[in-house]
Structure formats: structure tokens, C-alpha cells
CSV table of C-alpha atoms in Angstrom, one decimal:
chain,number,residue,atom,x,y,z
A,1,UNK,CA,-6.3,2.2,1.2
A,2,UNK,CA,-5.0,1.2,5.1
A,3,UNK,CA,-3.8,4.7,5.5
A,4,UNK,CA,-6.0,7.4,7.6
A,5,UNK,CA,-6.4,10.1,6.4
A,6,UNK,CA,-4.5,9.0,2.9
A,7,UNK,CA,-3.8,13.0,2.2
A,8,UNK,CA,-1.4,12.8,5.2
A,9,UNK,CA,0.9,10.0,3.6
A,10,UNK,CA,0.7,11.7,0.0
A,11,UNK,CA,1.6,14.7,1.3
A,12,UNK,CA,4.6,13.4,3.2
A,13,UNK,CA,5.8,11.2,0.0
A,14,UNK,CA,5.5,14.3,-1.5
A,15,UNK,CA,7.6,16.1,0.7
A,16,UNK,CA,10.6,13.7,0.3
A,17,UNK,CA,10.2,12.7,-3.4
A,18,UNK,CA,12.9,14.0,-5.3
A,19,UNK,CA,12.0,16.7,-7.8
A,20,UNK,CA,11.3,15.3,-10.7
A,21,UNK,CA,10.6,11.9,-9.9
A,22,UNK,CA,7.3,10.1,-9.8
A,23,UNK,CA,5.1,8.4,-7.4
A,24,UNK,CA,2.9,5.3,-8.2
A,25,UNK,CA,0.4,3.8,-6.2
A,26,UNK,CA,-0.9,0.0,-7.0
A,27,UNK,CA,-4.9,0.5,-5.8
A,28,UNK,CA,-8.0,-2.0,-5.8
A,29,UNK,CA,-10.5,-0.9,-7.6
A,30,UNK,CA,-13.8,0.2,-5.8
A,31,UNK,CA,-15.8,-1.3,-8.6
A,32,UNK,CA,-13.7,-5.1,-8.7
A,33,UNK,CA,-15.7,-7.9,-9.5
A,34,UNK,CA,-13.9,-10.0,-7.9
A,35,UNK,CA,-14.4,-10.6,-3.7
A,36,UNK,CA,-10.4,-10.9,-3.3
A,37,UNK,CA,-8.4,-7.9,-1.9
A,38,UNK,CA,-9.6,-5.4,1.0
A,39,UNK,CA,-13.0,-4.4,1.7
A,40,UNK,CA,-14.7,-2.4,-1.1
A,41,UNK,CA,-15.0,0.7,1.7
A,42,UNK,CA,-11.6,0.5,2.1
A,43,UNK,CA,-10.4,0.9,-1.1
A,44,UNK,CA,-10.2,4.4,-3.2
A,45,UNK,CA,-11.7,4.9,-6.6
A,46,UNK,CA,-9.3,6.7,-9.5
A,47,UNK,CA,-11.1,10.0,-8.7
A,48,UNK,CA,-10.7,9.9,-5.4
A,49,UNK,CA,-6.6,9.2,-5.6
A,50,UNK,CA,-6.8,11.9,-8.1
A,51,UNK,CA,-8.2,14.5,-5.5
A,52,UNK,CA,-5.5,13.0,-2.7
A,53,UNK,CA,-2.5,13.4,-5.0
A,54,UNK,CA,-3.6,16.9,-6.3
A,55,UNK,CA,-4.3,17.8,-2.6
A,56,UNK,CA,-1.4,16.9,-1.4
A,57,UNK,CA,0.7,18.7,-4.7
A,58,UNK,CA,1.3,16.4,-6.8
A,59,UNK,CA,0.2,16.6,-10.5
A,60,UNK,CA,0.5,14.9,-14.2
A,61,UNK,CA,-2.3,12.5,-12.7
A,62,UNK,CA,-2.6,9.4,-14.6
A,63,UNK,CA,-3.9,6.0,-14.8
A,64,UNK,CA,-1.4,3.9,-17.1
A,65,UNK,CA,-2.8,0.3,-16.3
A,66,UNK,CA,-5.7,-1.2,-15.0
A,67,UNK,CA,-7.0,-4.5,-15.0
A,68,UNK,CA,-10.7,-5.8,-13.5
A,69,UNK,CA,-9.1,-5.8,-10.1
A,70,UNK,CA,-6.6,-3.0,-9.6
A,71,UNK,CA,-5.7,0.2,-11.6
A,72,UNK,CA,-2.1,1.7,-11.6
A,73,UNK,CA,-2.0,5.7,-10.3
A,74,UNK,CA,1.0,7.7,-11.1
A,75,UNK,CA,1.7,11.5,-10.7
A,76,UNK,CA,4.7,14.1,-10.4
């Protein structure tokens, strides 16, 4: 969420990812109750990490673990 454009760091972890190995990204969620964390604006939803991963070639999105806070993001 303090990366711009995020599509430009995916696609780099991409690049150097070894092949069959996953990435996971820790993300506040853009609908948290709760005021702690970054700014709401700053923060991507599920759907849009979905879109960034895919964009940047990644695929086998999922969401594994969320909480009211934070969701877990993970993709090959």
C-alpha cells in the first residue's frame, strides 16, 4: 500500500521469485473498522491486489486469512 504504482513492485517480485514458489502479501483492509494502520486511500481492497498480481503474472490468487483489520493475499 506505500508502493507507487504497486504493479511495478509485483511485477519485479515476480521476476525474481523462483518458479514455483509463492508470494504473500499482509494488506489492511479498505473496509477496517478499526482507525489503526494507514490511511483507508492508501490501502488496496482484495480485488484490487487480485488485478495487481494477475497483471503483473502471477496467478492461483487467494485469500487464506483475514481478520477485521487485514486479509492475507497469496498467489504463484
Amino acid at each position: 500500500h506505500e508502493v507507487t504504482p504497486p504493479a511495478l513492485l509485483a511485477r519485479e517480485v515476480r521476476r525474481v521469485l523462483r518458479p514455483g514458489h509463492r508470494l504473500a502479501v499482509l494488506e489492511w483492509r479498505t473496509d477496517a473498522a478499526s482507525s489503526i494502520g494507514p490511511p483507508h486511500g492508501h490501502r488496496l481492497s482484495p480485488g484490487q491486489m487480485h488485478a495487481c498480481l494477475l497483471s503483473a503474472g502471477f496467478h492461483e490468487f487467494q485469500l487464506p486469512w483475514q481478520d477485521e483489520d487485514t486479509y492475507l493475499a497469496s498467489a504463484y
